[in-house]
Coordinates of C-alpha atoms and ligand atoms in Angstrom, one line a residue:
X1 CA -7.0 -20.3 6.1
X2 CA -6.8 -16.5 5.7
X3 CA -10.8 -16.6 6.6
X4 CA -10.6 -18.9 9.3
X5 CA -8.3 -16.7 11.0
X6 CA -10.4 -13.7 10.3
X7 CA -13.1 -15.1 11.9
X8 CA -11.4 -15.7 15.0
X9 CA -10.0 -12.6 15.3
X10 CA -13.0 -10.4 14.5
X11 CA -14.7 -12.8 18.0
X12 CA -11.9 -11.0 20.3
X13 CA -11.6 -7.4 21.3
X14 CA -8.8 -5.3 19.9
X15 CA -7.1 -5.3 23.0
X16 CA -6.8 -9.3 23.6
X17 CA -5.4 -9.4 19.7
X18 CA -2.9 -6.7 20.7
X19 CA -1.6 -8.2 23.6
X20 CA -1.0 -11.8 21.6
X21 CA 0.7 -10.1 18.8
X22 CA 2.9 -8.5 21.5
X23 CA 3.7 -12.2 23.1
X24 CA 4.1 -13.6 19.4
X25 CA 5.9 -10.8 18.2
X26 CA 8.3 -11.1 21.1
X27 CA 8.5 -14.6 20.9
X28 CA 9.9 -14.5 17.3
X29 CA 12.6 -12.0 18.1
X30 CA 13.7 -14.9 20.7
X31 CA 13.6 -17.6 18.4
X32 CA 15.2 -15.6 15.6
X33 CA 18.4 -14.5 18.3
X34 CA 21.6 -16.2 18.3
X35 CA 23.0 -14.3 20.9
X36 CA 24.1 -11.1 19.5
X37 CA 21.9 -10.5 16.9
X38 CA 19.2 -12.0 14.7
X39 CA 18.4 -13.9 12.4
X40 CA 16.4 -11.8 9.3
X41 CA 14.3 -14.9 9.5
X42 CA 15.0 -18.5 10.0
X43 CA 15.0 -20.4 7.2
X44 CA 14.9 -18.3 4.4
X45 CA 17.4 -15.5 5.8
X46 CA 19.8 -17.3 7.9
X47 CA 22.4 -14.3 8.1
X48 CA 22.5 -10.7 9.6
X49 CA 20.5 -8.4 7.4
X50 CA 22.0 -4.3 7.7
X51 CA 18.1 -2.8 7.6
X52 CA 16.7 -5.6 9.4
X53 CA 19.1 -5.2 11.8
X54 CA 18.0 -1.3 12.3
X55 CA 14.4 -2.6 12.3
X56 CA 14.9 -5.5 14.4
X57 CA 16.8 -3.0 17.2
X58 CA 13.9 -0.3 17.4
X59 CA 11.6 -3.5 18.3
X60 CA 13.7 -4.7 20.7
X61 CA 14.3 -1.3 22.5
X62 CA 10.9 -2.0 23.8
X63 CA 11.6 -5.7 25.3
X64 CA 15.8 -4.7 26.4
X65 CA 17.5 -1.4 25.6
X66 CA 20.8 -3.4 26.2
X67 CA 20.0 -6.3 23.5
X68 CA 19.0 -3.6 21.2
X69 CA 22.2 -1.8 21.2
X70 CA 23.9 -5.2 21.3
X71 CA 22.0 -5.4 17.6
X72 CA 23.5 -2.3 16.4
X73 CA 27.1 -3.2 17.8
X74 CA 27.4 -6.5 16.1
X75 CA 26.7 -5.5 12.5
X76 CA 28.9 -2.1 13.5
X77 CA 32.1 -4.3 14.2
X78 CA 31.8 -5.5 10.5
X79 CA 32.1 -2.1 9.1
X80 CA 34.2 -1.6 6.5
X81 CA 37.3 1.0 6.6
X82 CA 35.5 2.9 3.9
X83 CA 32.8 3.3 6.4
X84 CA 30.6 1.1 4.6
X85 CA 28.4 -1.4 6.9
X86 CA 27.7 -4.4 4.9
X87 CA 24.5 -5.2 3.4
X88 CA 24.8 -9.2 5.0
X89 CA 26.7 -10.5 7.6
X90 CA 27.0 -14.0 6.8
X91 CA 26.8 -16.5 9.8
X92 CA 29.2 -19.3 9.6
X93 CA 26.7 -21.4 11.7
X94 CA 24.0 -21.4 9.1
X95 CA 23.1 -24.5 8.2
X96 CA 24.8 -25.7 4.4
X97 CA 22.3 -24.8 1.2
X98 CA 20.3 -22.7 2.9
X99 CA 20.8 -18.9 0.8
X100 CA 22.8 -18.3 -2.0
X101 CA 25.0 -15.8 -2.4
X102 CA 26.5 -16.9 0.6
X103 CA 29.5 -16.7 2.5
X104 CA 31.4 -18.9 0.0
X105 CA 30.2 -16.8 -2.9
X106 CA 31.5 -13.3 -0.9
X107 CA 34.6 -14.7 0.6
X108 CA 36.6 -12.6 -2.1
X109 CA 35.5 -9.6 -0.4
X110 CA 37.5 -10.4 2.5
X111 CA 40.6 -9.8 0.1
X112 CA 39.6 -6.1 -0.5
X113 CA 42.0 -3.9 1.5
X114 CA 38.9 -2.1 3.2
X115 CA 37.4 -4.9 3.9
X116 CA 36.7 -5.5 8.2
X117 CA 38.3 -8.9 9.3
X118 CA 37.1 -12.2 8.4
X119 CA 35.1 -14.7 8.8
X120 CA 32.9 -14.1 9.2
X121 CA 32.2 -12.8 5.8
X122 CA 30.8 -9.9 4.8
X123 CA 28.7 -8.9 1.3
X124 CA 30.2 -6.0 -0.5
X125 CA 27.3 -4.0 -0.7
X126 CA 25.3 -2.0 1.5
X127 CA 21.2 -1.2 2.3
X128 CA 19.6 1.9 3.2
X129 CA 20.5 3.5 6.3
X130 CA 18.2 3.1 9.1
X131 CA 20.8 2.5 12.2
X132 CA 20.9 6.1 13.4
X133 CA 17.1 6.1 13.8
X134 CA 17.3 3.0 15.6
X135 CA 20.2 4.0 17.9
X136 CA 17.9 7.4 18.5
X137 CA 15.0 5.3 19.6
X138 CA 17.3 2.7 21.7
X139 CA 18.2 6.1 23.5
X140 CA 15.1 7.1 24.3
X141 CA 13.9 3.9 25.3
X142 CA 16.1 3.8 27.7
X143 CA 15.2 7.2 29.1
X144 CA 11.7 5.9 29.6
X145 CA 13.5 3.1 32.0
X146 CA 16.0 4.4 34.7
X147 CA 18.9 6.6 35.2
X148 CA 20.9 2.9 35.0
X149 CA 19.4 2.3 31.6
X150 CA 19.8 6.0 30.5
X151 CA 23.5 5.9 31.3
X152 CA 24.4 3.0 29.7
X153 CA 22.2 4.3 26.0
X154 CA 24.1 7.4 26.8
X155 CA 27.6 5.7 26.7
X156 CA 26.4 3.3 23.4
X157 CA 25.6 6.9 21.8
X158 CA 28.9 7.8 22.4
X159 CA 30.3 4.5 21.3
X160 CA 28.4 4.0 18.1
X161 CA 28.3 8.1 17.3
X162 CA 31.6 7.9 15.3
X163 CA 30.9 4.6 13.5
X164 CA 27.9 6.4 12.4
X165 CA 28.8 9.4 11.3
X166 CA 31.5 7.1 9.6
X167 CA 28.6 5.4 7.9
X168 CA 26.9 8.4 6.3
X169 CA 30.3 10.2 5.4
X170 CA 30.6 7.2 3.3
X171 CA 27.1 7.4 1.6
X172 CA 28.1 11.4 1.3
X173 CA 31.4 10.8 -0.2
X174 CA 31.7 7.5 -1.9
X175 CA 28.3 6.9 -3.2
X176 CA 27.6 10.7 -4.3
X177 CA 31.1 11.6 -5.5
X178 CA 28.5 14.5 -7.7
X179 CA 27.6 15.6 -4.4
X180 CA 24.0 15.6 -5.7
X181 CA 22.4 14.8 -2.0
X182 CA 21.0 11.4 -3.7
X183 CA 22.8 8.0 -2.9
X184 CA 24.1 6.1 -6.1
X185 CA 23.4 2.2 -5.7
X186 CA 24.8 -0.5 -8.0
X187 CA 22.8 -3.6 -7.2
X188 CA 19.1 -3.5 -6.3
X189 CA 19.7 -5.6 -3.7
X190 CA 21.3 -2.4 -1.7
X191 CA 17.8 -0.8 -2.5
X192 CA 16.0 -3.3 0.1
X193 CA 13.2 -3.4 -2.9
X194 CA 15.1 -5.9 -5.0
X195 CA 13.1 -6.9 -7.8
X196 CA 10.8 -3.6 -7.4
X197 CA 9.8 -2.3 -11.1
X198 CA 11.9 0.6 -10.5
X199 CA 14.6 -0.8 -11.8
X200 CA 13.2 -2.3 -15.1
X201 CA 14.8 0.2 -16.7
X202 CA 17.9 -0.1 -15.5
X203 CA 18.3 -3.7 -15.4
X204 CA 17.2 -4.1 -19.2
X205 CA 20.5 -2.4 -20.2
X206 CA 22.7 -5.0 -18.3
X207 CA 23.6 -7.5 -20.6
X208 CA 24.2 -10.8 -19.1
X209 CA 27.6 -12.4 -20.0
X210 CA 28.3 -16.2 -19.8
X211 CA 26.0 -17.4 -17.0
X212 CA 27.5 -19.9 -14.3
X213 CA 24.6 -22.3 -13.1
X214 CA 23.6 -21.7 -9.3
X215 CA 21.4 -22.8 -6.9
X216 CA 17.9 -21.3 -6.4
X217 CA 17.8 -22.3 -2.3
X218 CA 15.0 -19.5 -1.5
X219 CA 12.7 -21.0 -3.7
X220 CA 12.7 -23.7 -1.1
X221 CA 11.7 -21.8 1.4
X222 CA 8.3 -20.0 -0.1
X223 CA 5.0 -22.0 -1.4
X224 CA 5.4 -21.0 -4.6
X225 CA 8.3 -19.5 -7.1
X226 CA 5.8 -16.4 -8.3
X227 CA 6.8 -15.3 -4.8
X228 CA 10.0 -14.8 -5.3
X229 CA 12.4 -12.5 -8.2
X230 CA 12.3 -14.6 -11.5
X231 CA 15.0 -16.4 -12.9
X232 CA 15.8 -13.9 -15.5
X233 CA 15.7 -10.9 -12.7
X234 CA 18.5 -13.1 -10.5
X235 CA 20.6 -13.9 -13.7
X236 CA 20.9 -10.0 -13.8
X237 CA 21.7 -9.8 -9.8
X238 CA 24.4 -12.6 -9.8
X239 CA 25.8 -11.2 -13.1
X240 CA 25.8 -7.8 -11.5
X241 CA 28.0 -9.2 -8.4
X242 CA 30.6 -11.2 -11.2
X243 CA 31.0 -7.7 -12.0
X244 CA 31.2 -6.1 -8.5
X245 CA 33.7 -8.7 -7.7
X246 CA 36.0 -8.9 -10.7
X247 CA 36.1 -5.1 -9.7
X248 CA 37.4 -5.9 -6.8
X249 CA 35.1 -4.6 -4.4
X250 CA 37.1 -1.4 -5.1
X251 CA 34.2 1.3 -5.0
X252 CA 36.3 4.0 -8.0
X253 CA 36.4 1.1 -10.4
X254 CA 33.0 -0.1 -9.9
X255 CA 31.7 3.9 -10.2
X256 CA 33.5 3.9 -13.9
X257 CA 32.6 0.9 -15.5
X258 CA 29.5 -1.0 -13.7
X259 CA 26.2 -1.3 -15.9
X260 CA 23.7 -0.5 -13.1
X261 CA 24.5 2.6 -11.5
X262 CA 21.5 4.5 -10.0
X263 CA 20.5 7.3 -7.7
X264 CA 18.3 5.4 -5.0
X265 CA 15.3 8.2 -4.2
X266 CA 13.8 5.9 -1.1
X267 CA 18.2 5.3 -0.2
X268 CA 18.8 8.7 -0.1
X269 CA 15.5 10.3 1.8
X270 CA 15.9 7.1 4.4
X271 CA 19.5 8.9 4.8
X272 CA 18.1 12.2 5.4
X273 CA 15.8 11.4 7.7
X274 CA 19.0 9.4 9.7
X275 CA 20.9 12.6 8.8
X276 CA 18.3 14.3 10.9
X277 CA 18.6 11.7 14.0
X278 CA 22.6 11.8 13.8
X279 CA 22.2 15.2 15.2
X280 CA 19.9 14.6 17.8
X281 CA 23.2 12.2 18.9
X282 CA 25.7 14.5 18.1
X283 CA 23.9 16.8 20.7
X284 CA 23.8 14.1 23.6
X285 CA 27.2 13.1 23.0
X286 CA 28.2 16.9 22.6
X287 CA 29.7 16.5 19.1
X288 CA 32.1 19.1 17.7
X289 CA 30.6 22.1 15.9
X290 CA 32.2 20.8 12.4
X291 CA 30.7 17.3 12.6
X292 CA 27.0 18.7 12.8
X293 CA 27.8 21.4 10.5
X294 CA 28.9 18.4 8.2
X295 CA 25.4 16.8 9.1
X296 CA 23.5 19.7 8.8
X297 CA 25.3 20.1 4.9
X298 CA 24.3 16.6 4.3
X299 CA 20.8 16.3 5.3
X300 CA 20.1 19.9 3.0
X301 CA 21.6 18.5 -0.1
X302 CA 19.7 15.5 0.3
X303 CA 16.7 17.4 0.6
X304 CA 17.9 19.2 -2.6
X305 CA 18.6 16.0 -4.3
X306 CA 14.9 14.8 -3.6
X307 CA 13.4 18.0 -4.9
X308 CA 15.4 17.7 -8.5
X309 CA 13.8 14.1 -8.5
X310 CA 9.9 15.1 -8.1
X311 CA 8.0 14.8 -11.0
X312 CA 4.7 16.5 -11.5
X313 CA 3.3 14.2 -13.1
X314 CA 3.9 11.3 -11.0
X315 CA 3.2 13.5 -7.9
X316 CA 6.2 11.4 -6.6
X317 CA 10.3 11.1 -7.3
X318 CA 11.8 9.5 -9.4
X319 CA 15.2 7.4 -9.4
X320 CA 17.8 8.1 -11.9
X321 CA 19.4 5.8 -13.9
X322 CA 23.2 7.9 -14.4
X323 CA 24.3 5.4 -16.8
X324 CA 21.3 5.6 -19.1
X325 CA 21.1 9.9 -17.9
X326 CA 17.1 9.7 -17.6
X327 CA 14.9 9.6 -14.6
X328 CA 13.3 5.8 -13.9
X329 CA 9.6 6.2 -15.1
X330 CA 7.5 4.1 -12.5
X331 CA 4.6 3.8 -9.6
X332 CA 6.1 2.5 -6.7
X333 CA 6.2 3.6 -2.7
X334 CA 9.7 4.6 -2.8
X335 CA 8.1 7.4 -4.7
X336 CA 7.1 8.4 -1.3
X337 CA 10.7 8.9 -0.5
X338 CA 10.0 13.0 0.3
X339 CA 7.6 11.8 2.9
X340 CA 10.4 10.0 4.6
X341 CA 13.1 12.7 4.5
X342 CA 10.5 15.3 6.3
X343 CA 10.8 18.7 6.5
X344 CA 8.2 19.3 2.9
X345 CA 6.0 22.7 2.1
X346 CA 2.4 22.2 3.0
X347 CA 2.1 22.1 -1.0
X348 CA 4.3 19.2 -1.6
X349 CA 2.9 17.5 1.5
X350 CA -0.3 17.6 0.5
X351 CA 0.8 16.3 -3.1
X352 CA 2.4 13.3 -1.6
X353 CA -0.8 12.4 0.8
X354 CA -3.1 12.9 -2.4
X355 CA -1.5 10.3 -4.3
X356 CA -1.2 7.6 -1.4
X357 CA -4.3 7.9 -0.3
X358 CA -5.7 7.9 -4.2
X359 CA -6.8 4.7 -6.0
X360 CA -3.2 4.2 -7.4
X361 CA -2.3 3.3 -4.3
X362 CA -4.2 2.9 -1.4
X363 CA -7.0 4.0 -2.0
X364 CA -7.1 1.5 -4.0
X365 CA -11.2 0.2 -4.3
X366 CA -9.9 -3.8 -4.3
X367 CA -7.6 -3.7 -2.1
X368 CA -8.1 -6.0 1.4
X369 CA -6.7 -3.2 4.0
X370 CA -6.2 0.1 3.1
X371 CA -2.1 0.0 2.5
X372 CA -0.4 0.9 -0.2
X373 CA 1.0 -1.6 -2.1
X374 CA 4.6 -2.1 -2.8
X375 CA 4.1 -1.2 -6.6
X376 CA 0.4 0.8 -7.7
X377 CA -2.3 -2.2 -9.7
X378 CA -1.9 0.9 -12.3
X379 CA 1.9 0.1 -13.0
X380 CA 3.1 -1.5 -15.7
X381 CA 5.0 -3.9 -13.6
X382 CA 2.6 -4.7 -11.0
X383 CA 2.7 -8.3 -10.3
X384 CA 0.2 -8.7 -7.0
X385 CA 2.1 -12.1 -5.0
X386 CA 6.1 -11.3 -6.5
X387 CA 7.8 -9.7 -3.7
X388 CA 8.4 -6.1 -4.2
X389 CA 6.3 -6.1 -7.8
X390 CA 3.1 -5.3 -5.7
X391 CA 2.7 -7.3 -2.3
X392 CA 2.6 -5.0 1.0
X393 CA 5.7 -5.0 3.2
X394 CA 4.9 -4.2 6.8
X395 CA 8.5 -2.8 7.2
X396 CA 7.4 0.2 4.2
X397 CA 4.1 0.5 6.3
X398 CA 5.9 1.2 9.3
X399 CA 8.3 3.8 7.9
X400 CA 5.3 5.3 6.4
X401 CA 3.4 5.4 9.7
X402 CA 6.9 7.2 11.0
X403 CA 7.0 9.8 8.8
X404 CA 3.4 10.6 8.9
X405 CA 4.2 11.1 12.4
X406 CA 6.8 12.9 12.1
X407 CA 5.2 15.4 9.8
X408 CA 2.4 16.0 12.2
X409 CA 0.0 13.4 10.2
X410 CA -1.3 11.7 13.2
X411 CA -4.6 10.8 11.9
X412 CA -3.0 9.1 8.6
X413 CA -0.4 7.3 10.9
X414 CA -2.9 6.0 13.1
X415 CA -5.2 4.7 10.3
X416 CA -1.9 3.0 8.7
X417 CA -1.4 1.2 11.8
X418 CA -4.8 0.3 12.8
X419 CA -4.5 -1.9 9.2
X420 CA -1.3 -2.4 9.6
X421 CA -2.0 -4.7 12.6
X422 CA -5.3 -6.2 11.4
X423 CA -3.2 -7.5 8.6
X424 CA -0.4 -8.9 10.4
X425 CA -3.6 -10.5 13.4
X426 CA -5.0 -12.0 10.0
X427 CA -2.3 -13.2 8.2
X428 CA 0.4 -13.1 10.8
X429 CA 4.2 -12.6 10.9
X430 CA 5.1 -13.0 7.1
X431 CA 7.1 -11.2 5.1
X432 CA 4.6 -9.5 2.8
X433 CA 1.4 -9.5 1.6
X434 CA -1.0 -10.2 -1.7
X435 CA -2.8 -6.6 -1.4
X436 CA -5.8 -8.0 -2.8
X437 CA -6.6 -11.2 -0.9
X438 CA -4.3 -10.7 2.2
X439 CA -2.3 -13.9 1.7
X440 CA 0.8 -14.2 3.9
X441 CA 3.6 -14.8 1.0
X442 CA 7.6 -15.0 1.8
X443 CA 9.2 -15.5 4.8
X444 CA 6.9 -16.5 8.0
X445 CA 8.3 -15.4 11.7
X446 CA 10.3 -12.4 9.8
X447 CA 12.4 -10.9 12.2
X448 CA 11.4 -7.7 11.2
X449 CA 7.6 -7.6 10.7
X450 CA 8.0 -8.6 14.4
X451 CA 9.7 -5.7 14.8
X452 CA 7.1 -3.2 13.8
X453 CA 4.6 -4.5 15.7
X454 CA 6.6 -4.1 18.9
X455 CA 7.0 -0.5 17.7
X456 CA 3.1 0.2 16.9
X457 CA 2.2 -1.5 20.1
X458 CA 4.7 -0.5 22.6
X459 CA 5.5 3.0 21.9
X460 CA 4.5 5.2 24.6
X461 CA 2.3 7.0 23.1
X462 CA 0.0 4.8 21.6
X463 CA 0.0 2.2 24.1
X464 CA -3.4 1.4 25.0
X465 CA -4.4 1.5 28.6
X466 CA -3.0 -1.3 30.8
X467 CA -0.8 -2.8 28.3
X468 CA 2.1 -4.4 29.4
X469 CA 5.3 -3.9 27.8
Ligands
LIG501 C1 18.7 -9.9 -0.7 C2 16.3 -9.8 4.4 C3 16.3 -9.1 3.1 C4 15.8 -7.7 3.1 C5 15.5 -7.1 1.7 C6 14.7 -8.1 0.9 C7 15.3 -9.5 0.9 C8 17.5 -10.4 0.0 C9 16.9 -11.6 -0.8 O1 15.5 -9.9 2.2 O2 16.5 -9.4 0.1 O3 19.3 -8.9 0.1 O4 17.6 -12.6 -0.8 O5 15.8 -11.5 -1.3 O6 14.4 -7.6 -0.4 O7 14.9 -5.9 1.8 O8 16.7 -6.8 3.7 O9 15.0 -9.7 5.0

């Protein structure tokens, strides 16, 4: 199927595949709405996702500034009064059977006293904090409209500005109580790269107690089961969340005595990089002086944080595993995590370009586009179709593509999205991708991967002549 729709698309100019993946990307965000905000993807995600939310917004700030912020504002009023924003928002309209953990399973976080009200329910975890890059780019979306539009992003800054800052004081306070500059996670499912070998390590430690049986419902909802974590990997994550919960939620008990605690690398230089837009807000909504300071503090230790984590020879960070007091030994992109954060010497910078553009990753001589994969073929771990044990994600191609941009990498951006795009003309809207074949695996009309093609396409920059938005 994959070669059929190669053929096809390599009988059509760039441009005419361009503007269908703009109509198809656009047309997935639709489906994938409920009103407010959207679906991760529809059958295998049925809830509000935090990151994809972030991700999801930035897509639609090209197609309707105000839906966009309407994204942000929905998973905002779920916030907890810890400043936490929850990793899902569960959707009491999703069908029965459809993901577990659900809403059911997570009810009992409603019984925390920081918890936001409910139903509906929230999870008790978080994900890595894109929404002040998204709220940034909603912003200046708008700005690119009219002074109607401009106004009203102005007033959402102003609006979401507190909940944000409210966000990462949380992630400063909270989850780094060693004010190290490096988040501390305690489920890889707060990573966003669940089953990702990183964690190996980490999760070898845990030992699994008496096991309740439950339902495998995403299996249903992929081709095959190699596509998704194994059976031993979700014992460990549902294991993990008896713990969280017979904690009670309450974030000082789970620091002392949960099994997986770990400082997230990609986590925390996704926060410094937000860290970074937060002030760009805090300047349009004229901030006081001590908030940006704070920010300022914040996005400098992180920095720090990142640079205690490098390893030489990896030529890339390294998480730490504080219960095991040892740095997580593995080839994976969040390695890249400096790259995201910004602000590197040309010596580091060059380091980190070296080693994604070399044969561990993707330069890679077998690979079908030139992307790195989700974990290097050289790793241990590597498995090429199992979610995040090798498979490309668009969403980690798009943050790369950012960040190159960011850094001043134009050329590397563009060639990232230039593949980027043939993959997702090929293959289409899935999830992720087998590296070596370019299979679609997961999810298909992922919210999302949408998402990033609305941001490659559409942004003003790199839109090519006379396409519409
Ligand atoms: C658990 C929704 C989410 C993403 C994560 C991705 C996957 C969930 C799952 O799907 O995780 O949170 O059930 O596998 O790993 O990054 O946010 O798209």
């Amino acid at each position: 199927m994959v070669a059929q729709a190669e053929r096809r698309v390599r009988t059509r100019s760039w441009r005419q595949n361009a503007e269908d993946l703009v109509a198809q990307a656009a047309s997935i965000l639709r489906r994938n709405d409920t009103g407010d905000w959207t679906r991760a993807a529809p059958s295998l995600y049925p809830h509000q996702w935090s990151w994809d939310s972030a991700v999801i917004a930035i897509g639609l700030a090209h197609l309707d500034t105000c839906r966009a912020a309407q994204e942000l504002r929905t998973l905002f009023a779920h916030q907890w009064k810890t400043g936490k924003v929850p990793h899902i928002v569960f959707n009491p309209k999703a069908p029965p059977h459809s993901y577990y953990p659900g809403a059911e399973h997570w009810a009992c976080a409603a019984s925390s006293p920081d918890a936001p009200p409910a139903p509906p329910y929230t999870s008790c975890l978080c994900q890595p904090p894109v929404h002040a890059i998204a709220a940034l780019r909603i912003w200046e979306a708008a700005g690119r409209e009219d002074e109607k539009a401009r106004a009203a992003a102005t007033s959402f800054l102003r609006e979401i500005y507190p909940k944000l800052l409210a966000w990462h004081r949380y992630l400063a306070t909270f989850r780094d109580p060693e004010q190290s500059g490096l988040v501390t996670i305690y489920h890889p499912w707060a990573s966003g790269t669940d089953n990702s070998p990183r964690w190996d390590g980490a999760l070898a430690a845990v030992e699994v107690g008496e096991m309740f049986t439950y339902p495998r419902y995403d299996l249903q909802h992929v081709d095959d089961p190699s596509e998704r974590p194994a059976s031993a990997e979700y014992d460990r994550y549902l294991w993990l969340v008896k713990l969280i919960k017979r904690a009670g939620c309450d974030e000082g008990a789970i620091y002392r005595s949960h099994p997986f605690l770990v400082k997230d690398v990609l986590f925390s230089a996704i926060l410094v990089a937000a860290n970074e837009a937060l002030l760009e807000i805090a300047e349009v909504v004229e901030a006081p002086d001590e908030e940006r300071e704070l920010v300022v503090v914040w996005a400098g230790r992180g920095r720090q944080g990142l640079e205690k984590c490098w390893d030489e020879k990896h030529n890339m960070c390294l998480d730490y595993d504080l219960r095991a007091d040892r740095p997580l030994r593995g080839r994976t992109v969040a390695g890249f995590a400096p790259l995201i954060a910004g602000g590197q010497s040309p010596q580091r910078l060059a380091a980190l370009l070296g080693e994604l553009g070399s044969p561990t990753f993707a330069g890679h001589p077998e690979l079908r586009w030139p992307l790195p994969p989700s974990t290097s073929p050289q790793d241990r771990g590597f498995h090429p179709r199992s979610y995040w044990r090798g498979p490309t994600w668009p969403v980690v191609n798009w943050l790369l593509w950012w960040s190159l941009r960011q850094a001043g990498e134009t050329g590397l951006a563009e060639r990232i999205r230039r593949a980027a795009l043939d993959q997702i003309i090929s293959g289409g809207f899935a999830e992720y991708f087998e590296p070596f074949t370019g299979e679609p695996l997961g999810s298909n009309s992922q919210s999302w991967t949408a998402a990033v093609v609305l941001d490659w396409l559409l942004s003003d920059s790199l839109r090519e002549p006379g396409m519409a938005a």
